[in-house]
């Protein structure tokens, strides 16, 4: 069982690195963003609540996120382990995760930050758009600014929390996909 947490601001390449890691370690990826987008697409009541919040780039409440995570990690496909992508995003979520993991006598193996300059994030999102990749409702410049601001305000304290506990490893996300992936590989 291996548990990895991947941090990075929007556009840092978390999703790309998560895909590489799942192949290597034969584990699955749990992306709260993807799970919420599925809820939105399915038209569920949770999806309806989530949509307007996500379209603004704001955060879904910690209670909702925790119940989604708790349900998800119970599933059999999580038995070999998982990568958390986009979670925990607030200090409350991080503390709730510690509690959850302790109760299940699980261990978080790697907590990795992919660090990227703000300017590059905007460039990458603009490029994503021109390349005609699936454009998300929350990928326009205004909303992206809000997502980056929220990352700074709500998620940076989570990184500090893990850094203080000497549990955080940081890799330079300004390099090529291959280099970033090499640097992550060295942590194991
Ligand atoms: P990003 O590209 O910004 O990392 P994600 O795909 O991880 O985006 O998440 C998209 C949106 O889903 C977020 O802006 C937020 O509204 C919601 N969301 C995802 N994960 C969480 C979470 N752990 N806590 C609160 N809201 C979340």
PDB file of C-alpha atoms and ligand atoms in Angstrom:
ATOM      1  CA  UNK A   1       0.000   0.000   0.000  1.00  0.00           C
ATOM      2  CA  UNK A   2       1.480   3.325  -1.048  1.00  0.00           C
ATOM      3  CA  UNK A   3      -0.085   6.732  -0.516  1.00  0.00           C
ATOM      4  CA  UNK A   4       1.229   9.805  -2.309  1.00  0.00           C
ATOM      5  CA  UNK A   5      -0.024  13.387  -2.052  1.00  0.00           C
ATOM      6  CA  UNK A   6       0.718  15.650  -4.985  1.00  0.00           C
ATOM      7  CA  UNK A   7       0.551  19.428  -4.590  1.00  0.00           C
ATOM      8  CA  UNK A   8       0.832  22.158  -7.130  1.00  0.00           C
ATOM      9  CA  UNK A   9      -1.020  25.272  -8.216  1.00  0.00           C
ATOM     10  CA  UNK A  10      -3.448  25.060 -11.168  1.00  0.00           C
ATOM     11  CA  UNK A  11      -1.426  24.378 -14.305  1.00  0.00           C
ATOM     12  CA  UNK A  12       1.613  22.973 -12.461  1.00  0.00           C
ATOM     13  CA  UNK A  13       1.374  19.633 -14.222  1.00  0.00           C
ATOM     14  CA  UNK A  14       0.011  17.619 -11.310  1.00  0.00           C
ATOM     15  CA  UNK A  15      -2.296  15.585 -13.506  1.00  0.00           C
ATOM     16  CA  UNK A  16       0.528  14.720 -15.919  1.00  0.00           C
ATOM     17  CA  UNK A  17       2.863  13.616 -13.132  1.00  0.00           C
ATOM     18  CA  UNK A  18       0.081  11.687 -11.407  1.00  0.00           C
ATOM     19  CA  UNK A  19      -0.468   9.674 -14.610  1.00  0.00           C
ATOM     20  CA  UNK A  20       3.242   8.789 -14.731  1.00  0.00           C
ATOM     21  CA  UNK A  21       3.225   7.767 -11.053  1.00  0.00           C
ATOM     22  CA  UNK A  22       0.162   5.542 -11.308  1.00  0.00           C
ATOM     23  CA  UNK A  23       1.818   3.517 -14.057  1.00  0.00           C
ATOM     24  CA  UNK A  24       5.063   3.196 -12.157  1.00  0.00           C
ATOM     25  CA  UNK A  25       3.575   2.208  -8.816  1.00  0.00           C
ATOM     26  CA  UNK A  26       0.485   0.416 -10.108  1.00  0.00           C
ATOM     27  CA  UNK A  27      -1.811   2.521  -7.970  1.00  0.00           C
ATOM     28  CA  UNK A  28      -4.776   4.729  -8.771  1.00  0.00           C
ATOM     29  CA  UNK A  29      -5.252   8.466  -8.897  1.00  0.00           C
ATOM     30  CA  UNK A  30      -7.875  10.161  -6.771  1.00  0.00           C
ATOM     31  CA  UNK A  31      -8.540  13.619  -8.133  1.00  0.00           C
ATOM     32  CA  UNK A  32     -11.213  15.490  -6.190  1.00  0.00           C
ATOM     33  CA  UNK A  33     -11.489  17.912  -9.134  1.00  0.00           C
ATOM     34  CA  UNK A  34     -12.232  15.027 -11.567  1.00  0.00           C
ATOM     35  CA  UNK A  35     -14.696  13.466  -9.135  1.00  0.00           C
ATOM     36  CA  UNK A  36     -16.521  16.765  -8.735  1.00  0.00           C
ATOM     37  CA  UNK A  37     -16.608  17.313 -12.505  1.00  0.00           C
ATOM     38  CA  UNK A  38     -18.181  13.843 -12.859  1.00  0.00           C
ATOM     39  CA  UNK A  39     -20.829  14.854 -10.334  1.00  0.00           C
ATOM     40  CA  UNK A  40     -21.504  18.025 -12.318  1.00  0.00           C
ATOM     41  CA  UNK A  41     -21.819  16.060 -15.566  1.00  0.00           C
ATOM     42  CA  UNK A  42     -24.121  13.489 -13.997  1.00  0.00           C
ATOM     43  CA  UNK A  43     -26.449  16.267 -12.833  1.00  0.00           C
ATOM     44  CA  UNK A  44     -26.592  14.920  -9.277  1.00  0.00           C
ATOM     45  CA  UNK A  45     -27.661  17.246  -6.491  1.00  0.00           C
ATOM     46  CA  UNK A  46     -24.060  17.436  -5.305  1.00  0.00           C
ATOM     47  CA  UNK A  47     -23.061  18.276  -8.870  1.00  0.00           C
ATOM     48  CA  UNK A  48     -25.606  21.077  -9.000  1.00  0.00           C
ATOM     49  CA  UNK A  49     -24.275  22.588  -5.775  1.00  0.00           C
ATOM     50  CA  UNK A  50     -20.677  22.156  -6.907  1.00  0.00           C
ATOM     51  CA  UNK A  51     -21.016  23.656 -10.380  1.00  0.00           C
ATOM     52  CA  UNK A  52     -21.490  27.320  -9.487  1.00  0.00           C
ATOM     53  CA  UNK A  53     -18.729  27.153  -6.884  1.00  0.00           C
ATOM     54  CA  UNK A  54     -16.283  25.494  -9.279  1.00  0.00           C
ATOM     55  CA  UNK A  55     -17.128  27.871 -12.115  1.00  0.00           C
ATOM     56  CA  UNK A  56     -16.014  30.728  -9.888  1.00  0.00           C
ATOM     57  CA  UNK A  57     -12.877  28.867  -8.864  1.00  0.00           C
ATOM     58  CA  UNK A  58     -13.941  28.807  -5.214  1.00  0.00           C
ATOM     59  CA  UNK A  59     -13.600  25.816  -2.916  1.00  0.00           C
ATOM     60  CA  UNK A  60     -16.231  23.202  -2.136  1.00  0.00           C
ATOM     61  CA  UNK A  61     -16.877  22.851   1.611  1.00  0.00           C
ATOM     62  CA  UNK A  62     -14.522  20.692   3.649  1.00  0.00           C
ATOM     63  CA  UNK A  63     -17.426  18.493   4.839  1.00  0.00           C
ATOM     64  CA  UNK A  64     -18.450  17.562   1.307  1.00  0.00           C
ATOM     65  CA  UNK A  65     -14.861  16.920   0.251  1.00  0.00           C
ATOM     66  CA  UNK A  66     -14.159  14.748   3.308  1.00  0.00           C
ATOM     67  CA  UNK A  67     -17.208  12.585   2.718  1.00  0.00           C
ATOM     68  CA  UNK A  68     -16.247  12.134  -0.946  1.00  0.00           C
ATOM     69  CA  UNK A  69     -12.713  11.107   0.065  1.00  0.00           C
ATOM     70  CA  UNK A  70     -13.840   8.773   2.820  1.00  0.00           C
ATOM     71  CA  UNK A  71     -16.191   6.937   0.467  1.00  0.00           C
ATOM     72  CA  UNK A  72     -13.614   6.786  -2.301  1.00  0.00           C
ATOM     73  CA  UNK A  73     -10.743   5.309  -0.309  1.00  0.00           C
ATOM     74  CA  UNK A  74     -12.975   2.503   0.959  1.00  0.00           C
ATOM     75  CA  UNK A  75     -13.289   1.109  -2.569  1.00  0.00           C
ATOM     76  CA  UNK A  76     -11.371  -2.068  -3.429  1.00  0.00           C
ATOM     77  CA  UNK A  77      -9.361  -0.437  -6.229  1.00  0.00           C
ATOM     78  CA  UNK A  78      -7.580   1.655  -3.559  1.00  0.00           C
ATOM     79  CA  UNK A  79      -6.077  -1.365  -1.856  1.00  0.00           C
ATOM     80  CA  UNK A  80      -2.688  -1.128  -3.545  1.00  0.00           C
ATOM     81  CA  UNK A  81      -2.563   2.564  -2.838  1.00  0.00           C
ATOM     82  CA  UNK A  82      -3.450   5.898  -4.354  1.00  0.00           C
ATOM     83  CA  UNK A  83      -2.273   9.345  -5.324  1.00  0.00           C
ATOM     84  CA  UNK A  84      -4.229  12.245  -3.927  1.00  0.00           C
ATOM     85  CA  UNK A  85      -4.404  14.995  -6.523  1.00  0.00           C
ATOM     86  CA  UNK A  86      -6.117  18.243  -5.503  1.00  0.00           C
ATOM     87  CA  UNK A  87      -6.641  17.106  -1.941  1.00  0.00           C
ATOM     88  CA  UNK A  88      -6.040  18.191   0.840  1.00  0.00           C
ATOM     89  CA  UNK A  89      -6.502  21.797  -0.208  1.00  0.00           C
ATOM     90  CA  UNK A  90      -7.208  23.401   3.174  1.00  0.00           C
ATOM     91  CA  UNK A  91      -5.671  22.979   6.603  1.00  0.00           C
ATOM     92  CA  UNK A  92      -8.934  21.469   7.858  1.00  0.00           C
ATOM     93  CA  UNK A  93      -8.821  18.858   5.107  1.00  0.00           C
ATOM     94  CA  UNK A  94      -5.198  18.016   5.954  1.00  0.00           C
ATOM     95  CA  UNK A  95      -6.020  17.542   9.625  1.00  0.00           C
ATOM     96  CA  UNK A  96      -9.092  15.465   8.795  1.00  0.00           C
ATOM     97  CA  UNK A  97      -6.936  13.346   6.456  1.00  0.00           C
ATOM     98  CA  UNK A  98      -4.358  12.708   9.191  1.00  0.00           C
ATOM     99  CA  UNK A  99      -7.148  11.555  11.459  1.00  0.00           C
ATOM    100  CA  UNK A 100      -8.658   9.332   8.781  1.00  0.00           C
ATOM    101  CA  UNK A 101      -5.331   7.751   7.911  1.00  0.00           C
ATOM    102  CA  UNK A 102      -4.391   7.174  11.559  1.00  0.00           C
ATOM    103  CA  UNK A 103      -7.708   5.486  12.249  1.00  0.00           C
ATOM    104  CA  UNK A 104      -7.083   3.096   9.406  1.00  0.00           C
ATOM    105  CA  UNK A 105      -3.449   2.649  10.458  1.00  0.00           C
ATOM    106  CA  UNK A 106      -2.322   3.802   7.043  1.00  0.00           C
ATOM    107  CA  UNK A 107       0.807   5.735   6.256  1.00  0.00           C
ATOM    108  CA  UNK A 108       1.283   8.622   3.829  1.00  0.00           C
ATOM    109  CA  UNK A 109       4.487   7.733   1.997  1.00  0.00           C
ATOM    110  CA  UNK A 110       5.297  10.830  -0.024  1.00  0.00           C
ATOM    111  CA  UNK A 111       4.048  14.395   0.080  1.00  0.00           C
ATOM    112  CA  UNK A 112       5.310  16.191  -2.998  1.00  0.00           C
ATOM    113  CA  UNK A 113       5.034  19.824  -4.032  1.00  0.00           C
ATOM    114  CA  UNK A 114       5.476  20.731  -7.702  1.00  0.00           C
ATOM    115  CA  UNK A 115       6.623  24.326  -7.522  1.00  0.00           C
ATOM    116  CA  UNK A 116       5.950  26.682 -10.431  1.00  0.00           C
ATOM    117  CA  UNK A 117       6.118  30.476 -10.916  1.00  0.00           C
ATOM    118  CA  UNK A 118       2.815  32.249 -11.276  1.00  0.00           C
ATOM    119  CA  UNK A 119       3.632  33.736 -14.688  1.00  0.00           C
ATOM    120  CA  UNK A 120       4.283  30.332 -16.185  1.00  0.00           C
ATOM    121  CA  UNK A 121       0.922  29.100 -14.936  1.00  0.00           C
ATOM    122  CA  UNK A 122      -0.927  31.719 -16.967  1.00  0.00           C
ATOM    123  CA  UNK A 123       1.151  30.911 -20.046  1.00  0.00           C
ATOM    124  CA  UNK A 124       0.390  27.202 -19.736  1.00  0.00           C
ATOM    125  CA  UNK A 125      -3.345  27.760 -19.397  1.00  0.00           C
ATOM    126  CA  UNK A 126      -3.351  30.082 -22.418  1.00  0.00           C
ATOM    127  CA  UNK A 127      -1.487  27.418 -24.386  1.00  0.00           C
ATOM    128  CA  UNK A 128      -3.913  24.708 -23.291  1.00  0.00           C
ATOM    129  CA  UNK A 129      -6.684  26.831 -24.788  1.00  0.00           C
ATOM    130  CA  UNK A 130      -4.964  27.488 -28.124  1.00  0.00           C
ATOM    131  CA  UNK A 131      -4.087  23.818 -28.476  1.00  0.00           C
ATOM    132  CA  UNK A 132      -7.799  23.117 -28.320  1.00  0.00           C
ATOM    133  CA  UNK A 133      -7.485  20.813 -25.336  1.00  0.00           C
ATOM    134  CA  UNK A 134     -10.674  20.250 -23.499  1.00  0.00           C
ATOM    135  CA  UNK A 135     -11.267  23.701 -22.092  1.00  0.00           C
ATOM    136  CA  UNK A 136     -12.721  23.829 -18.627  1.00  0.00           C
ATOM    137  CA  UNK A 137     -15.280  26.382 -17.482  1.00  0.00           C
ATOM    138  CA  UNK A 138     -12.826  27.492 -14.817  1.00  0.00           C
ATOM    139  CA  UNK A 139      -9.856  27.946 -17.178  1.00  0.00           C
ATOM    140  CA  UNK A 140     -10.529  31.561 -18.119  1.00  0.00           C
ATOM    141  CA  UNK A 141      -8.084  34.167 -16.906  1.00  0.00           C
ATOM    142  CA  UNK A 142     -10.283  35.762 -14.236  1.00  0.00           C
ATOM    143  CA  UNK A 143     -11.260  32.481 -12.636  1.00  0.00           C
ATOM    144  CA  UNK A 144      -7.712  31.221 -12.913  1.00  0.00           C
ATOM    145  CA  UNK A 145      -6.519  34.269 -10.965  1.00  0.00           C
ATOM    146  CA  UNK A 146      -8.999  33.363  -8.245  1.00  0.00           C
ATOM    147  CA  UNK A 147      -7.865  29.716  -8.224  1.00  0.00           C
ATOM    148  CA  UNK A 148      -4.250  30.823  -7.856  1.00  0.00           C
ATOM    149  CA  UNK A 149      -5.198  33.255  -5.071  1.00  0.00           C
ATOM    150  CA  UNK A 150      -7.072  30.499  -3.265  1.00  0.00           C
ATOM    151  CA  UNK A 151      -4.095  28.197  -3.713  1.00  0.00           C
ATOM    152  CA  UNK A 152      -1.949  30.826  -1.996  1.00  0.00           C
ATOM    153  CA  UNK A 153      -4.412  31.591   0.784  1.00  0.00           C
ATOM    154  CA  UNK A 154      -5.823  28.163   1.581  1.00  0.00           C
ATOM    155  CA  UNK A 155      -3.386  25.590   0.233  1.00  0.00           C
ATOM    156  CA  UNK A 156       0.000  27.177   0.977  1.00  0.00           C
ATOM    157  CA  UNK A 157      -0.750  26.823   4.727  1.00  0.00           C
ATOM    158  CA  UNK A 158      -1.200  23.090   4.124  1.00  0.00           C
ATOM    159  CA  UNK A 159       2.262  22.973   2.540  1.00  0.00           C
ATOM    160  CA  UNK A 160       3.665  24.854   5.546  1.00  0.00           C
ATOM    161  CA  UNK A 161       1.967  22.365   7.837  1.00  0.00           C
ATOM    162  CA  UNK A 162       3.685  19.422   6.144  1.00  0.00           C
ATOM    163  CA  UNK A 163       6.954  21.335   5.786  1.00  0.00           C
ATOM    164  CA  UNK A 164       7.023  22.008   9.534  1.00  0.00           C
ATOM    165  CA  UNK A 165       6.532  18.305  10.141  1.00  0.00           C
ATOM    166  CA  UNK A 166       9.458  17.646   7.736  1.00  0.00           C
ATOM    167  CA  UNK A 167       7.183  15.618   5.535  1.00  0.00           C
ATOM    168  CA  UNK A 168       7.177  17.804   2.410  1.00  0.00           C
ATOM    169  CA  UNK A 169       9.442  17.261  -0.612  1.00  0.00           C
ATOM    170  CA  UNK A 170       9.595  19.979  -3.243  1.00  0.00           C
ATOM    171  CA  UNK A 171      10.451  19.519  -6.916  1.00  0.00           C
ATOM    172  CA  UNK A 172      11.068  22.240  -9.484  1.00  0.00           C
ATOM    173  CA  UNK A 173       8.043  22.230 -11.783  1.00  0.00           C
ATOM    174  CA  UNK A 174       9.588  24.765 -14.181  1.00  0.00           C
ATOM    175  CA  UNK A 175      11.458  21.982 -15.978  1.00  0.00           C
ATOM    176  CA  UNK A 176      10.304  19.676 -18.760  1.00  0.00           C
ATOM    177  CA  UNK A 177       7.757  16.940 -17.947  1.00  0.00           C
ATOM    178  CA  UNK A 178      10.564  14.351 -18.147  1.00  0.00           C
ATOM    179  CA  UNK A 179      12.851  16.240 -15.767  1.00  0.00           C
ATOM    180  CA  UNK A 180      10.077  16.808 -13.234  1.00  0.00           C
ATOM    181  CA  UNK A 181       9.222  13.149 -13.416  1.00  0.00           C
ATOM    182  CA  UNK A 182      12.904  12.196 -12.934  1.00  0.00           C
ATOM    183  CA  UNK A 183      13.118  14.421  -9.856  1.00  0.00           C
ATOM    184  CA  UNK A 184       9.982  12.839  -8.418  1.00  0.00           C
ATOM    185  CA  UNK A 185      11.376   9.366  -9.109  1.00  0.00           C
ATOM    186  CA  UNK A 186      14.473  10.203  -7.057  1.00  0.00           C
ATOM    187  CA  UNK A 187      12.308  10.739  -3.979  1.00  0.00           C
ATOM    188  CA  UNK A 188      11.368   7.080  -3.780  1.00  0.00           C
TER     189      UNK A 188
HETATM  190  P1  LIG B   1      -6.857  22.731 -10.353  1.00  0.00           P
HETATM  191  O1  LIG B   1      -6.548  22.642 -11.798  1.00  0.00           O
HETATM  192  O2  LIG B   1      -7.156  24.138  -9.908  1.00  0.00           O
HETATM  193  O3  LIG B   1      -5.873  22.036  -9.493  1.00  0.00           O
HETATM  194  P2  LIG B   1      -8.950  20.731  -9.771  1.00  0.00           P
HETATM  195  O4  LIG B   1      -9.329  19.996 -10.976  1.00  0.00           O
HETATM  196  O5  LIG B   1      -8.118  20.028  -8.745  1.00  0.00           O
HETATM  197  O6  LIG B   1      -8.291  22.094 -10.218  1.00  0.00           O
HETATM  198  O7  LIG B   1     -10.273  21.278  -9.023  1.00  0.00           O
HETATM  199  C1  LIG B   1     -11.236  22.036  -9.711  1.00  0.00           C
HETATM  200  C2  LIG B   1     -12.196  22.684  -8.723  1.00  0.00           C
HETATM  201  O8  LIG B   1     -12.835  21.673  -7.930  1.00  0.00           O
HETATM  202  C3  LIG B   1     -11.558  23.619  -7.691  1.00  0.00           C
HETATM  203  O9  LIG B   1     -11.381  24.925  -8.179  1.00  0.00           O
HETATM  204  C4  LIG B   1     -12.587  23.561  -6.557  1.00  0.00           C
HETATM  205  O10 LIG B   1     -13.719  24.342  -6.851  1.00  0.00           O
HETATM  206  C5  LIG B   1     -13.023  22.097  -6.587  1.00  0.00           C
HETATM  207  N1  LIG B   1     -12.187  21.251  -5.709  1.00  0.00           N
HETATM  208  C6  LIG B   1     -11.372  20.224  -6.098  1.00  0.00           C
HETATM  209  N2  LIG B   1     -10.759  19.658  -5.062  1.00  0.00           N
HETATM  210  C7  LIG B   1     -11.179  20.332  -3.961  1.00  0.00           C
HETATM  211  C8  LIG B   1     -10.889  20.240  -2.572  1.00  0.00           C
HETATM  212  N3  LIG B   1     -10.024  19.317  -2.105  1.00  0.00           N
HETATM  213  N4  LIG B   1     -11.503  21.128  -1.742  1.00  0.00           N
HETATM  214  C9  LIG B   1     -12.366  22.032  -2.181  1.00  0.00           C
HETATM  215  N5  LIG B   1     -12.681  22.188  -3.468  1.00  0.00           N
HETATM  216  C10 LIG B   1     -12.102  21.354  -4.372  1.00  0.00           C
END
